[in-house]
Amino acid sequence: MPEQPPYLRIADELRRRIAEHVWEPGDRLPSRAQIGQEYGVGENVVRRAQELLISQGVLEGRAGSGTYVAEPRKRVRVVRSSARERPDGSPFRADMKAVGRQGDWESRTEAKVPAPADIAARLGISEGDLCVRTTYEFLGDGRPVQLSTSWEPYDLTAGTIIVLPEGGPHAGTGVVNRMAAIGITVSHAVEQPEPRQATAEEASLLGIQKAALVTHIRRTYYSDEGRPVETADIVVPAAHCEIVYEIPINRWLRSHRAPSD
């Protein structure tokens, strides 16, 4: 069996000390030089071990202050389901309420933004075609827990009351309900989740370590005619949130099952 990399061994030692209450939540860890000297490794090894534990929510780094044992945080359950679209409330606020937090969000919309190549491909338009772009920071008790950047084809909503996703009488009601207001029926969404490391900007906005693990979800909504009406990149920190997919079962299928099912 190959020998365990040194940084993983140090991470296990740090985790063990926390589990044995040598260090309590809120305690500041010794310097990297001190830890390295104690275990006979370099500061870079200690840094990698601490970054791993920060990405897992065990430690937290404070700029200009050091590394601390993180306070236990209940992971937020983020439920992804078309059945949760509703006109009278936000699924995100419901998720926050379930863990005793107040859910809210901040947003910024820019109209007539040229579509980059990857977004154009997802929306079925030409590169450079104009879009409405909205960036979101979703908050739990005022702290960012999720990021999203949404793109909608400008020619789809231009001149209508829903051209600004967070403005007008249908502000904040979600893509499905907003599109219904102008006669477009959203039939389904496609989501592609994948794990990756946070960018420096994402880490700063989410209050996590640079390169911490996040789940990046590429989501696209489609009309009943098959046209993409919105696409978004959603970023969720793995240490703070768990993503659950709820799959509605078609009623027709339930009522027409074969006897052997």
Coordinates of N, CA and C in Angstrom, one line a residue, residues 33-149:
A33 N 4.7 27.2 11.4 CA 6.1 26.8 11.7 C 6.1 25.9 13.0
Q34 N 5.3 26.3 14.0 CA 5.2 25.5 15.2 C 4.7 24.0 14.9
I35 N 3.6 24.0 14.2 CA 3.1 22.6 13.9 C 4.1 21.8 13.0
G36 N 4.7 22.5 12.1 CA 5.7 21.8 11.2 C 6.8 21.3 12.0
Q37 N 7.3 22.1 13.0 CA 8.4 21.6 13.8 C 8.0 20.4 14.7
E38 N 6.8 20.5 15.2 CA 6.4 19.4 16.1 C 6.3 18.1 15.3
Y39 N 5.8 18.1 14.1 CA 5.6 16.9 13.3 C 6.7 16.6 12.3
G40 N 7.7 17.4 12.3 CA 8.9 17.2 11.4 C 8.6 17.4 9.9
V41 N 7.7 18.3 9.6 CA 7.4 18.6 8.2 C 7.5 20.1 7.9
G42 N 7.5 20.5 6.6 CA 7.6 21.9 6.2 C 6.3 22.6 6.4
E43 N 6.4 23.9 6.3 CA 5.2 24.8 6.5 C 4.3 24.5 5.3
N44 N 4.8 24.2 4.1 CA 3.9 24.0 3.0 C 3.0 22.8 3.2
V45 N 3.6 21.8 3.9 CA 2.8 20.6 4.2 C 1.7 20.9 5.1
V46 N 2.0 21.7 6.1 CA 1.0 22.1 7.1 C -0.1 23.0 6.4
R47 N 0.3 23.9 5.5 CA -0.6 24.7 4.8 C -1.6 23.9 4.0
R48 N -1.1 22.9 3.3 CA -2.0 22.0 2.5 C -3.0 21.2 3.4
A49 N -2.5 20.8 4.6 CA -3.4 20.1 5.5 C -4.5 21.0 6.0
Q50 N -4.1 22.2 6.4 CA -5.1 23.2 6.9 C -6.1 23.6 5.8
E51 N -5.6 23.8 4.6 CA -6.5 24.1 3.5 C -7.5 23.0 3.2
L52 N -7.1 21.7 3.4 CA -8.0 20.6 3.2 C -9.1 20.7 4.3
L53 N -8.7 20.9 5.5 CA -9.6 21.0 6.6 C -10.5 22.2 6.6
I54 N -10.0 23.3 6.0 CA -10.9 24.5 5.8 C -11.9 24.1 4.7
S55 N -11.5 23.4 3.7 CA -12.5 23.1 2.6 C -13.6 22.2 3.1
Q56 N -13.3 21.4 4.2 CA -14.2 20.5 4.8 C -15.0 21.1 5.9
G57 N -14.7 22.4 6.2 CA -15.5 23.1 7.3 C -15.0 22.8 8.7
V58 N -13.8 22.1 8.8 CA -13.3 21.8 10.2 C -12.6 23.0 10.7
L59 N -11.8 23.7 9.9 CA -11.1 24.9 10.3 C -11.6 26.1 9.5
E60 N -11.2 27.3 9.9 CA -11.5 28.5 9.1 C -10.3 29.4 9.2
G61 N -10.0 30.0 8.1 CA -8.9 31.0 8.0 C -9.5 32.4 8.2
R62 N -8.8 33.2 8.9 CA -9.1 34.6 9.1 C -8.0 35.4 8.7
A63 N -8.2 36.2 7.7 CA -7.2 37.0 7.0 C -6.4 37.9 8.1
G64 N -5.1 37.8 8.1 CA -4.3 38.6 9.0 C -4.3 38.1 10.5
S65 N -5.0 37.0 10.7 CA -5.2 36.6 12.1 C -4.7 35.2 12.4
G66 N -4.9 34.3 11.4 CA -4.5 32.9 11.6 C -5.6 31.9 11.3
T67 N -5.4 30.7 11.7 CA -6.3 29.6 11.5 C -7.0 29.2 12.7
Y68 N -8.3 29.0 12.7 CA -9.1 28.7 13.9 C -9.9 27.4 13.7
V69 N -10.3 26.8 14.8 CA -11.2 25.7 14.8 C -12.6 26.3 14.5
A70 N -13.2 25.8 13.5 CA -14.5 26.3 13.0 C -15.6 25.9 14.0
E71 N -16.6 26.8 14.2 CA -17.8 26.5 15.0 C -18.6 25.5 14.2
P72 N -19.1 24.5 14.9 CA -20.0 23.5 14.2 C -21.1 24.2 13.5
R73 N -21.3 23.9 12.2 CA -22.4 24.5 11.4 C -23.2 23.4 10.8
K74 N -24.5 23.5 11.0 CA -25.4 22.5 10.4 C -25.5 22.8 8.9
R75 N -25.2 21.8 8.1 CA -25.2 21.9 6.6 C -26.6 22.2 6.2
V76 N -26.7 23.2 5.3 CA -28.0 23.5 4.7 C -28.4 22.5 3.6
R77 N -29.6 22.0 3.7 CA -30.1 21.0 2.6 C -30.7 21.9 1.5
V78 N -30.1 21.8 0.4 CA -30.6 22.5 -0.8 C -31.3 21.5 -1.7
V79 N -32.7 21.6 -1.8 CA -33.4 20.6 -2.6 C -33.7 21.1 -4.0
R80 N -33.3 20.3 -4.9 CA -33.5 20.7 -6.3 C -34.7 19.9 -6.9
S81 N -35.8 20.6 -7.2 CA -36.9 19.9 -7.7 C -37.9 20.8 -8.4
S82 N -38.4 20.4 -9.6 CA -39.3 21.2 -10.3 C -40.6 21.3 -9.5
A83 N -40.9 20.3 -8.6 CA -42.2 20.4 -7.9 C -42.2 21.5 -6.9
R84 N -41.0 22.1 -6.6 CA -40.9 23.2 -5.6 C -41.1 24.6 -6.2
E85 N -41.3 24.7 -7.5 CA -41.6 25.9 -8.1 C -43.0 26.3 -7.7
R86 N -43.2 27.5 -7.1 CA -44.5 27.9 -6.7 C -44.6 29.4 -6.7
P87 N -45.8 29.9 -6.9 CA -46.0 31.4 -7.1 C -46.0 32.2 -5.8
D88 N -46.2 31.5 -4.6 CA -46.4 32.2 -3.4 C -45.2 32.1 -2.4
G89 N -44.1 31.7 -2.9 CA -42.9 31.7 -2.0 C -41.7 31.2 -2.7
S90 N -40.5 31.2 -2.0 CA -39.3 30.8 -2.6 C -38.8 29.5 -2.0
P91 N -38.4 28.5 -2.8 CA -37.9 27.3 -2.3 C -36.6 27.5 -1.4
F92 N -35.8 28.5 -1.8 CA -34.6 28.8 -1.0 C -35.0 29.3 0.4
R93 N -36.0 30.1 0.5 CA -36.4 30.6 1.8 C -36.9 29.4 2.6
A94 N -37.6 28.5 1.9 CA -38.1 27.3 2.6 C -36.9 26.4 3.2
D95 N -35.9 26.3 2.4 CA -34.7 25.5 2.8 C -34.1 26.2 4.0
M96 N -34.0 27.5 4.0 CA -33.4 28.2 5.1 C -34.2 28.1 6.4
K97 N -35.5 28.2 6.2 CA -36.4 28.1 7.3 C -36.3 26.7 8.0
A98 N -36.1 25.7 7.2 CA -36.0 24.3 7.7 C -34.8 24.1 8.7
V99 N -33.8 25.0 8.5 CA -32.6 24.9 9.5 C -32.6 26.1 10.4
G100 N -33.7 26.8 10.5 CA -33.8 27.9 11.5 C -33.1 29.2 11.0
R101 N -32.9 29.4 9.7 CA -32.3 30.6 9.2 C -33.3 31.4 8.4
Q102 N -32.9 32.7 8.3 CA -33.7 33.6 7.5 C -33.1 33.7 6.1
G103 N -33.8 33.3 5.1 CA -33.3 33.3 3.7 C -33.7 34.5 3.0
D104 N -32.7 35.0 2.2 CA -32.9 36.2 1.4 C -31.9 36.2 0.3
W105 N -31.9 37.2 -0.6 CA -30.9 37.3 -1.6 C -30.7 38.7 -2.1
E106 N -29.5 38.9 -2.6 CA -29.2 40.2 -3.3 C -28.9 39.9 -4.7
S107 N -29.2 40.9 -5.6 CA -29.0 40.7 -7.0 C -28.6 41.9 -7.7
R108 N -28.1 41.7 -8.9 CA -27.7 42.8 -9.8 C -27.9 42.4 -11.2
T109 N -28.7 43.2 -12.0 CA -29.1 42.8 -13.3 C -28.5 43.8 -14.3
E110 N -28.0 43.2 -15.4 CA -27.4 44.0 -16.5 C -28.2 43.6 -17.8
A111 N -28.7 44.5 -18.5 CA -29.4 44.2 -19.8 C -28.5 44.4 -21.0
K112 N -28.8 43.7 -22.0 CA -28.0 43.9 -23.3 C -26.6 43.5 -23.1
V113 N -26.3 42.4 -22.5 CA -24.9 41.9 -22.3 C -24.7 40.9 -23.4
P114 N -23.6 41.0 -24.3 CA -23.3 40.0 -25.3 C -23.0 38.7 -24.7
A115 N -23.6 37.6 -25.3 CA -23.5 36.3 -24.8 C -22.1 35.7 -25.2
P116 N -21.3 35.3 -24.2 CA -20.1 34.5 -24.5 C -20.4 33.2 -25.2
A117 N -19.4 32.6 -25.8 CA -19.6 31.4 -26.6 C -20.3 30.3 -25.8
D118 N -19.9 30.0 -24.6 CA -20.5 28.9 -23.9 C -21.9 29.1 -23.5
I119 N -22.2 30.4 -23.1 CA -23.6 30.7 -22.8 C -24.5 30.7 -24.0
A120 N -24.0 31.2 -25.1 CA -24.7 31.2 -26.4 C -25.1 29.8 -26.8
A121 N -24.2 28.8 -26.6 CA -24.4 27.4 -27.0 C -25.5 26.9 -26.1
R122 N -25.5 27.2 -24.8 CA -26.5 26.7 -23.9 C -27.9 27.3 -24.2
L123 N -27.9 28.5 -24.7 CA -29.2 29.2 -25.0 C -29.7 29.0 -26.4
G124 N -28.9 28.3 -27.2 CA -29.2 28.1 -28.6 C -29.3 29.4 -29.4
I125 N -28.4 30.4 -29.1 CA -28.3 31.6 -29.8 C -26.9 31.8 -30.3
S126 N -26.6 32.9 -31.0 CA -25.3 33.1 -31.6 C -24.4 33.9 -30.6
E127 N -23.1 33.6 -30.6 CA -22.2 34.3 -29.8 C -22.3 35.8 -30.0
G128 N -22.4 36.6 -29.0 CA -22.6 38.0 -29.1 C -24.0 38.5 -29.1
D129 N -25.0 37.6 -29.2 CA -26.4 38.0 -29.1 C -26.6 38.6 -27.7
L130 N -27.5 39.5 -27.6 CA -27.7 40.2 -26.4 C -28.5 39.4 -25.4
C131 N -28.1 39.5 -24.1 CA -28.8 38.8 -23.0 C -29.0 39.7 -21.8
V132 N -29.9 39.2 -21.0 CA -30.1 39.9 -19.6 C -29.4 39.0 -18.6
R133 N -28.4 39.5 -18.0 CA -27.6 38.8 -17.0 C -27.9 39.3 -15.6
T134 N -28.1 38.3 -14.7 CA -28.4 38.7 -13.3 C -27.5 37.8 -12.4
T135 N -26.8 38.5 -11.5 CA -26.0 37.8 -10.5 C -26.7 37.8 -9.2
Y136 N -26.6 36.7 -8.5 CA -27.3 36.6 -7.2 C -26.3 36.1 -6.1
E137 N -26.5 36.7 -4.9 CA -25.9 36.1 -3.7 C -27.1 35.7 -2.8
F138 N -27.2 34.4 -2.5 CA -28.3 33.9 -1.7 C -27.7 33.9 -0.2
L139 N -28.5 34.4 0.7 CA -28.0 34.6 2.1 C -28.8 33.8 3.1
G140 N -28.1 33.2 4.1 CA -28.8 32.6 5.2 C -28.4 33.4 6.4
D141 N -29.3 34.0 7.1 CA -29.0 34.9 8.2 C -28.0 36.0 7.8
G142 N -28.1 36.5 6.6 CA -27.2 37.5 6.2 C -25.9 37.1 5.6
R143 N -25.6 35.8 5.7 CA -24.3 35.3 5.2 C -24.5 34.5 3.9
P144 N -23.6 34.8 2.9 CA -23.7 34.1 1.6 C -23.6 32.6 1.8
V145 N -24.5 31.9 1.2 CA -24.5 30.4 1.1 C -24.6 29.8 -0.3
Q146 N -24.8 30.7 -1.2 CA -25.0 30.2 -2.6 C -24.9 31.3 -3.6
L147 N -24.2 31.1 -4.7 CA -24.1 32.1 -5.8 C -24.8 31.6 -7.0
S148 N -25.2 32.5 -7.9 CA -25.8 32.2 -9.1 C -25.7 33.3 -10.1
T149 N -25.4 32.9 -11.4 CA -25.4 33.9 -12.5 C -26.4 33.4 -13.5

